[in-house]
Amino acid sequence: ADVVVGESVVTVASAYVHTGEAGTPRQDEKMRFLAAVGQRLEAWAADGRYAVLTGDLNIAHTVDDLKNWKGNRGKAGFLPTEQAVLDDWLDDLGFVDVHRRLHGPGPGPYTWWSWRGQAFDNDSGWRIDAQIATPALAALAGEVRVDRAATYAERFSDHAPLVARFDLPNE
């Protein structure tokens, strides 16, 4: 959807990418969906617009993006083929991971924790929610934060919102 703020138009897409399952048709479906998203991002990159892809991508991009990365190697959400998709978006198309750019290197902060065990209390999570912006919009990002609940009991989801503020020009 295009959102008009003052004289600025920002294209915002909110996506949910399902988890997938390594080596199954479900994973093939996930990869086809990611390819379609990539085509849309390529079109946005070509016209230089303010645009952001936000949502649950269900991919931890690097070892800084999940606590137990060694135990999850080879599993959906941390597959080299999935990580390569994000590499393409960021490196080849020039999109910016706003969270990582403003926060700096990890580990974390995470945006998802299992309901099981003590994952939330031990901050044993995954950073799978994203704000992936065109360079023009990313340059206007003034703040990004994970709105993590203070306690396990106060959680309303297994995800925490990833909030970004963009300081659009007053035209």
mmCIF file of C-alpha atoms in Angstrom:
data_model
loop_
_atom_site.group_PDB
_atom_site.id
_atom_site.type_symbol
_atom_site.label_atom_id
_atom_site.label_comp_id
_atom_site.label_asym_id
_atom_site.label_seq_id
_atom_site.Cartn_x
_atom_site.Cartn_y
_atom_site.Cartn_z
ATOM 1 C CA ALA A 1 0.000 0.000 0.000
ATOM 2 C CA ASP A 2 1.158 3.519 -0.683
ATOM 3 C CA VAL A 3 1.005 5.798 2.349
ATOM 4 C CA VAL A 4 1.061 9.551 1.871
ATOM 5 C CA VAL A 5 2.854 11.558 4.573
ATOM 6 C CA GLY A 6 2.883 15.253 3.760
ATOM 7 C CA GLU A 7 4.231 15.356 0.221
ATOM 8 C CA SER A 8 6.042 12.022 0.558
ATOM 9 C CA VAL A 9 4.665 8.738 -0.703
ATOM 10 C CA VAL A 10 5.960 5.604 1.016
ATOM 11 C CA THR A 11 5.202 2.139 -0.313
ATOM 12 C CA VAL A 12 4.708 -0.283 2.581
ATOM 13 C CA ALA A 13 4.373 -4.037 2.200
ATOM 14 C CA SER A 14 3.737 -6.231 5.189
ATOM 15 C CA ALA A 15 4.587 -9.870 4.572
ATOM 16 C CA TYR A 16 4.239 -13.112 6.422
ATOM 17 C CA VAL A 17 6.566 -15.779 5.084
ATOM 18 C CA HIS A 18 5.657 -19.197 6.449
ATOM 19 C CA THR A 19 8.254 -21.238 8.299
ATOM 20 C CA GLY A 20 8.966 -23.821 5.650
ATOM 21 C CA GLU A 21 10.441 -27.258 6.269
ATOM 22 C CA ALA A 22 13.841 -28.169 4.868
ATOM 23 C CA GLY A 23 13.763 -30.654 2.004
ATOM 24 C CA THR A 24 9.983 -30.652 1.530
ATOM 25 C CA PRO A 25 7.486 -29.139 -0.918
ATOM 26 C CA ARG A 26 6.619 -26.667 1.855
ATOM 27 C CA GLN A 27 10.165 -25.291 1.636
ATOM 28 C CA ASP A 28 9.911 -25.128 -2.150
ATOM 29 C CA GLU A 29 6.727 -23.067 -1.737
ATOM 30 C CA LYS A 30 8.509 -20.719 0.673
ATOM 31 C CA MET A 31 11.355 -20.212 -1.786
ATOM 32 C CA ARG A 32 8.900 -19.484 -4.638
ATOM 33 C CA PHE A 33 7.191 -16.871 -2.484
ATOM 34 C CA LEU A 34 10.539 -15.276 -1.589
ATOM 35 C CA ALA A 35 11.411 -15.151 -5.305
ATOM 36 C CA ALA A 36 8.142 -13.311 -6.007
ATOM 37 C CA VAL A 37 8.899 -10.843 -3.208
ATOM 38 C CA GLY A 38 12.352 -10.356 -4.707
ATOM 39 C CA GLN A 39 10.799 -9.440 -8.060
ATOM 40 C CA ARG A 40 8.689 -6.773 -6.358
ATOM 41 C CA LEU A 41 11.731 -5.415 -4.523
ATOM 42 C CA GLU A 42 13.650 -5.305 -7.797
ATOM 43 C CA ALA A 43 10.903 -3.125 -9.303
ATOM 44 C CA TRP A 44 11.000 -0.801 -6.287
ATOM 45 C CA ALA A 45 14.778 -0.531 -6.495
ATOM 46 C CA ALA A 46 14.570 0.382 -10.172
ATOM 47 C CA ASP A 47 12.317 3.397 -9.635
ATOM 48 C CA GLY A 48 14.046 4.808 -6.521
ATOM 49 C CA ARG A 49 10.905 5.164 -4.429
ATOM 50 C CA TYR A 50 10.594 5.294 -0.648
ATOM 51 C CA ALA A 51 9.583 1.721 0.166
ATOM 52 C CA VAL A 52 9.794 -0.749 3.023
ATOM 53 C CA LEU A 53 9.093 -4.466 3.326
ATOM 54 C CA THR A 54 8.147 -5.261 6.874
ATOM 55 C CA GLY A 55 6.901 -8.350 8.641
ATOM 56 C CA ASP A 56 7.760 -11.871 9.679
ATOM 57 C CA LEU A 57 10.214 -13.202 7.105
ATOM 58 C CA ASN A 58 10.949 -16.367 9.118
ATOM 59 C CA ILE A 59 14.636 -16.184 8.200
ATOM 60 C CA ALA A 60 17.543 -15.519 10.558
ATOM 61 C CA HIS A 61 20.028 -13.843 8.228
ATOM 62 C CA THR A 62 23.279 -14.425 10.152
ATOM 63 C CA VAL A 63 24.580 -16.079 13.315
ATOM 64 C CA ASP A 64 23.937 -12.743 15.056
ATOM 65 C CA ASP A 65 20.234 -13.274 14.429
ATOM 66 C CA LEU A 66 19.575 -16.322 16.548
ATOM 67 C CA LYS A 67 20.897 -17.456 19.882
ATOM 68 C CA ASN A 68 21.239 -21.176 19.124
ATOM 69 C CA TRP A 69 22.541 -20.909 15.580
ATOM 70 C CA LYS A 70 24.676 -24.072 15.757
ATOM 71 C CA GLY A 71 21.699 -26.199 16.781
ATOM 72 C CA ASN A 72 19.553 -24.752 13.991
ATOM 73 C CA ARG A 73 21.974 -25.113 11.064
ATOM 74 C CA GLY A 74 20.171 -27.018 8.306
ATOM 75 C CA LYS A 75 16.703 -26.199 9.627
ATOM 76 C CA ALA A 76 14.102 -23.986 7.981
ATOM 77 C CA GLY A 77 14.626 -20.387 8.961
ATOM 78 C CA PHE A 78 18.403 -20.738 9.008
ATOM 79 C CA LEU A 79 19.148 -22.408 5.683
ATOM 80 C CA PRO A 80 21.931 -21.068 3.447
ATOM 81 C CA THR A 81 19.442 -20.853 0.555
ATOM 82 C CA GLU A 82 17.153 -18.623 2.632
ATOM 83 C CA GLN A 83 20.050 -16.470 3.824
ATOM 84 C CA ALA A 84 21.170 -16.080 0.201
ATOM 85 C CA VAL A 85 17.797 -14.541 -0.642
ATOM 86 C CA LEU A 86 18.381 -11.839 1.967
ATOM 87 C CA ASP A 87 21.940 -11.399 0.683
ATOM 88 C CA ASP A 88 20.510 -10.785 -2.791
ATOM 89 C CA TRP A 89 18.012 -8.213 -1.517
ATOM 90 C CA LEU A 90 20.609 -6.382 0.563
ATOM 91 C CA ASP A 91 23.776 -6.739 -1.504
ATOM 92 C CA ASP A 92 22.531 -7.005 -5.087
ATOM 93 C CA LEU A 93 19.411 -4.831 -4.948
ATOM 94 C CA GLY A 94 20.805 -2.395 -2.384
ATOM 95 C CA PHE A 95 18.030 -2.691 0.191
ATOM 96 C CA VAL A 96 18.887 -1.942 3.811
ATOM 97 C CA ASP A 97 18.139 -3.979 6.923
ATOM 98 C CA VAL A 98 17.097 -0.938 8.963
ATOM 99 C CA HIS A 99 17.187 -2.803 12.262
ATOM 100 C CA ARG A 100 20.748 -4.021 11.807
ATOM 101 C CA ARG A 101 21.988 -0.711 10.395
ATOM 102 C CA LEU A 102 20.695 1.332 13.329
ATOM 103 C CA HIS A 103 21.227 -1.210 16.078
ATOM 104 C CA GLY A 104 24.618 -2.414 14.947
ATOM 105 C CA PRO A 105 25.977 -5.938 15.179
ATOM 106 C CA GLY A 106 24.384 -8.594 17.355
ATOM 107 C CA PRO A 107 23.821 -10.937 18.827
ATOM 108 C CA GLY A 108 20.171 -9.922 18.758
ATOM 109 C CA PRO A 109 18.104 -8.162 19.660
ATOM 110 C CA TYR A 110 15.619 -10.877 18.874
ATOM 111 C CA THR A 111 11.998 -10.552 17.770
ATOM 112 C CA TRP A 112 10.704 -14.112 18.300
ATOM 113 C CA TRP A 113 10.916 -16.592 21.185
ATOM 114 C CA SER A 114 9.381 -20.022 21.517
ATOM 115 C CA TRP A 115 6.579 -20.392 24.025
ATOM 116 C CA ARG A 116 8.334 -23.555 25.259
ATOM 117 C CA GLY A 117 10.862 -23.752 28.052
ATOM 118 C CA GLN A 118 12.646 -20.628 29.199
ATOM 119 C CA ALA A 119 13.383 -19.206 25.727
ATOM 120 C CA PHE A 120 11.925 -15.778 26.490
ATOM 121 C CA ASP A 121 13.393 -15.523 29.987
ATOM 122 C CA ASN A 122 16.839 -16.565 28.697
ATOM 123 C CA ASP A 123 16.513 -14.350 25.597
ATOM 124 C CA SER A 124 17.096 -17.427 23.463
ATOM 125 C CA GLY A 125 15.372 -16.051 20.385
ATOM 126 C CA TRP A 126 15.499 -15.391 16.685
ATOM 127 C CA ARG A 127 15.563 -12.090 14.790
ATOM 128 C CA ILE A 128 13.125 -13.027 12.014
ATOM 129 C CA ASP A 129 10.989 -9.897 11.796
ATOM 130 C CA ALA A 130 12.363 -7.179 9.575
ATOM 131 C CA GLN A 131 12.158 -3.708 8.120
ATOM 132 C CA ILE A 132 13.905 -3.923 4.740
ATOM 133 C CA ALA A 133 13.951 -0.480 3.103
ATOM 134 C CA THR A 134 15.093 1.156 -0.093
ATOM 135 C CA PRO A 135 18.290 3.154 0.413
ATOM 136 C CA ALA A 136 16.398 6.449 0.072
ATOM 137 C CA LEU A 137 13.994 5.555 2.876
ATOM 138 C CA ALA A 138 16.617 3.815 5.024
ATOM 139 C CA ALA A 139 18.643 7.038 5.024
ATOM 140 C CA LEU A 140 15.698 8.676 6.817
ATOM 141 C CA ALA A 141 15.449 6.042 9.561
ATOM 142 C CA GLY A 142 15.841 7.805 12.891
ATOM 143 C CA GLU A 143 15.101 5.016 15.323
ATOM 144 C CA VAL A 144 14.446 1.296 15.460
ATOM 145 C CA ARG A 145 13.547 -0.833 18.458
ATOM 146 C CA VAL A 146 12.136 -4.192 19.424
ATOM 147 C CA ASP A 147 9.083 -3.577 21.613
ATOM 148 C CA ARG A 148 9.749 -6.611 23.804
ATOM 149 C CA ALA A 149 7.414 -7.291 26.720
ATOM 150 C CA ALA A 150 9.001 -6.795 30.123
ATOM 151 C CA THR A 151 8.070 -10.293 31.308
ATOM 152 C CA TYR A 152 6.900 -13.619 29.920
ATOM 153 C CA ALA A 153 3.481 -13.049 31.546
ATOM 154 C CA GLU A 154 3.044 -9.748 29.682
ATOM 155 C CA ARG A 155 3.637 -11.232 26.216
ATOM 156 C CA PHE A 156 0.716 -11.117 23.804
ATOM 157 C CA SER A 157 2.510 -13.065 21.060
ATOM 158 C CA ASP A 158 5.610 -15.165 20.471
ATOM 159 C CA HIS A 159 6.843 -12.163 18.423
ATOM 160 C CA ALA A 160 7.717 -8.675 19.595
ATOM 161 C CA PRO A 161 6.947 -5.755 17.289
ATOM 162 C CA LEU A 162 9.875 -4.246 15.413
ATOM 163 C CA VAL A 163 9.220 -0.507 15.341
ATOM 164 C CA ALA A 164 11.035 1.946 13.085
ATOM 165 C CA ARG A 165 10.678 5.715 12.810
ATOM 166 C CA PHE A 166 11.449 7.394 9.510
ATOM 167 C CA ASP A 167 12.003 11.160 9.471
ATOM 168 C CA LEU A 168 10.407 12.087 6.165
ATOM 169 C CA PRO A 169 11.170 15.485 4.692
ATOM 170 C CA ASN A 170 8.662 18.289 5.135
ATOM 171 C CA GLU A 171 7.946 19.333 1.589
#
